[in-house]
mmCIF file of C-alpha atoms in Angstrom:
data_model
loop_
_atom_site.group_PDB
_atom_site.id
_atom_site.type_symbol
_atom_site.label_atom_id
_atom_site.label_comp_id
_atom_site.label_asym_id
_atom_site.label_seq_id
_atom_site.Cartn_x
_atom_site.Cartn_y
_atom_site.Cartn_z
ATOM 1 C CA MET F 1 115.116 25.121 -135.153
ATOM 2 C CA LEU F 2 114.226 23.961 -131.460
ATOM 3 C CA SER F 3 116.780 22.231 -129.095
ATOM 4 C CA PRO F 4 117.017 18.452 -128.803
ATOM 5 C CA GLU F 5 116.096 19.106 -125.179
ATOM 6 C CA LYS F 6 112.739 21.572 -125.713
ATOM 7 C CA SER F 7 111.548 18.959 -128.561
ATOM 8 C CA LYS F 8 111.127 16.016 -126.365
ATOM 9 C CA ILE F 9 108.017 14.424 -126.075
ATOM 10 C CA SER F 10 106.571 11.998 -123.641
ATOM 11 C CA ILE F 11 105.930 8.402 -123.890
ATOM 12 C CA SER F 12 103.908 5.884 -122.219
ATOM 13 C CA VAL F 13 104.149 2.537 -121.962
ATOM 14 C CA LYS F 14 102.089 -0.276 -120.167
ATOM 15 C CA VAL F 15 104.210 -3.151 -117.912
ATOM 16 C CA ASN F 16 103.696 -5.071 -115.209
ATOM 17 C CA SER F 17 104.312 -3.442 -111.774
ATOM 18 C CA GLU F 18 106.743 -5.672 -110.131
ATOM 19 C CA ASP F 19 108.587 -5.628 -113.589
ATOM 20 C CA LYS F 20 108.365 -1.783 -113.040
ATOM 21 C CA ASN F 21 109.664 -1.910 -109.695
ATOM 22 C CA ARG F 22 112.531 -4.373 -110.120
ATOM 23 C CA VAL F 23 114.258 -2.610 -113.205
ATOM 24 C CA THR F 24 113.872 0.626 -111.454
ATOM 25 C CA LYS F 25 116.266 -0.896 -108.277
ATOM 26 C CA ILE F 26 118.237 -1.899 -111.150
ATOM 27 C CA PHE F 27 118.727 1.276 -112.623
ATOM 28 C CA ASN F 28 119.005 2.944 -109.869
ATOM 29 C CA GLY F 29 121.918 0.587 -109.101
ATOM 30 C CA LEU F 30 123.487 2.006 -112.029
ATOM 31 C CA GLY F 31 122.626 5.608 -110.922
ATOM 32 C CA LEU F 32 120.179 5.863 -113.781
ATOM 33 C CA ASN F 33 116.346 6.547 -113.684
ATOM 34 C CA LEU F 34 113.807 5.066 -115.819
ATOM 35 C CA SER F 35 113.625 7.864 -118.086
ATOM 36 C CA THR F 36 117.151 7.972 -118.605
ATOM 37 C CA ALA F 37 117.906 4.065 -119.074
ATOM 38 C CA ILE F 38 114.832 4.243 -121.699
ATOM 39 C CA ASN F 39 116.183 7.039 -123.586
ATOM 40 C CA ILE F 40 119.838 5.233 -123.656
ATOM 41 C CA PHE F 41 117.813 1.976 -124.903
ATOM 42 C CA ILE F 42 116.264 4.127 -127.796
ATOM 43 C CA LYS F 43 119.584 5.844 -128.830
ATOM 44 C CA LYS F 44 121.563 2.294 -128.601
ATOM 45 C CA SER F 45 118.382 0.889 -130.979
ATOM 46 C CA ILE F 46 119.170 3.675 -133.290
ATOM 47 C CA ALA F 47 122.997 3.238 -133.516
ATOM 48 C CA GLU F 48 122.641 -0.679 -133.911
ATOM 49 C CA GLY F 49 119.680 -0.126 -136.705
ATOM 50 C CA GLY F 50 117.305 -2.156 -134.713
ATOM 51 C CA LEU F 51 116.962 -4.187 -131.054
ATOM 52 C CA PRO F 52 120.532 -3.783 -129.184
ATOM 53 C CA PHE F 53 120.571 -7.511 -128.220
ATOM 54 C CA GLU F 54 119.890 -10.474 -129.785
ATOM 55 C CA VAL F 55 115.961 -11.742 -129.387
ATOM 56 C CA ARG F 56 115.287 -15.515 -129.618
ATOM 57 C CA ASP F 57 112.664 -18.236 -128.814
ATOM 58 C CA PRO F 58 114.198 -20.269 -126.214
ATOM 59 C CA PHE F 59 111.767 -23.323 -127.642
ATOM 60 C CA TYR F 60 114.685 -23.323 -130.719
ATOM 61 C CA SER F 61 117.551 -23.622 -128.353
ATOM 62 C CA GLU F 62 120.270 -26.087 -128.842
ATOM 63 C CA GLU F 63 119.789 -27.808 -125.700
ATOM 64 C CA ASN F 64 115.701 -27.799 -125.795
ATOM 65 C CA GLN F 65 116.185 -29.267 -129.932
ATOM 66 C CA ASN F 66 118.847 -32.081 -128.559
ATOM 67 C CA GLU F 67 116.394 -32.478 -125.615
ATOM 68 C CA ARG F 68 113.241 -33.221 -128.087
ATOM 69 C CA LEU F 69 115.534 -35.335 -130.476
ATOM 70 C CA LEU F 70 116.162 -37.551 -127.495
ATOM 71 C CA ILE F 71 112.489 -37.859 -126.430
ATOM 72 C CA ILE F 72 111.661 -38.717 -130.103
ATOM 73 C CA ALA F 73 114.648 -41.008 -130.231
ATOM 74 C CA CYS F 74 113.154 -42.614 -127.004
ATOM 75 C CA LYS F 75 109.453 -43.325 -128.169
ATOM 76 C CA THR F 76 110.876 -44.648 -131.322
ATOM 77 C CA HIS F 77 113.087 -47.165 -129.975
ATOM 78 C CA TYR F 78 110.474 -48.502 -127.234
ATOM 79 C CA ASN F 79 107.302 -48.246 -129.460
#
């Protein structure tokens, strides 16, 4: 049986150049290279059984929806 290290494969992802540079600086500040950080993300995703953080659309945030209701109420009142 192959050891986990020998069974590793390469993956390729396309990202915006500026995003890659910014995140590389962040990870370097944490003492991590990009490959290690991505591996941590993958392992954490496996442990969580999904993304290791909540994904939300800001359109549906409580603040945005309250603002939309206020706009609708104002339009209704003044029309």
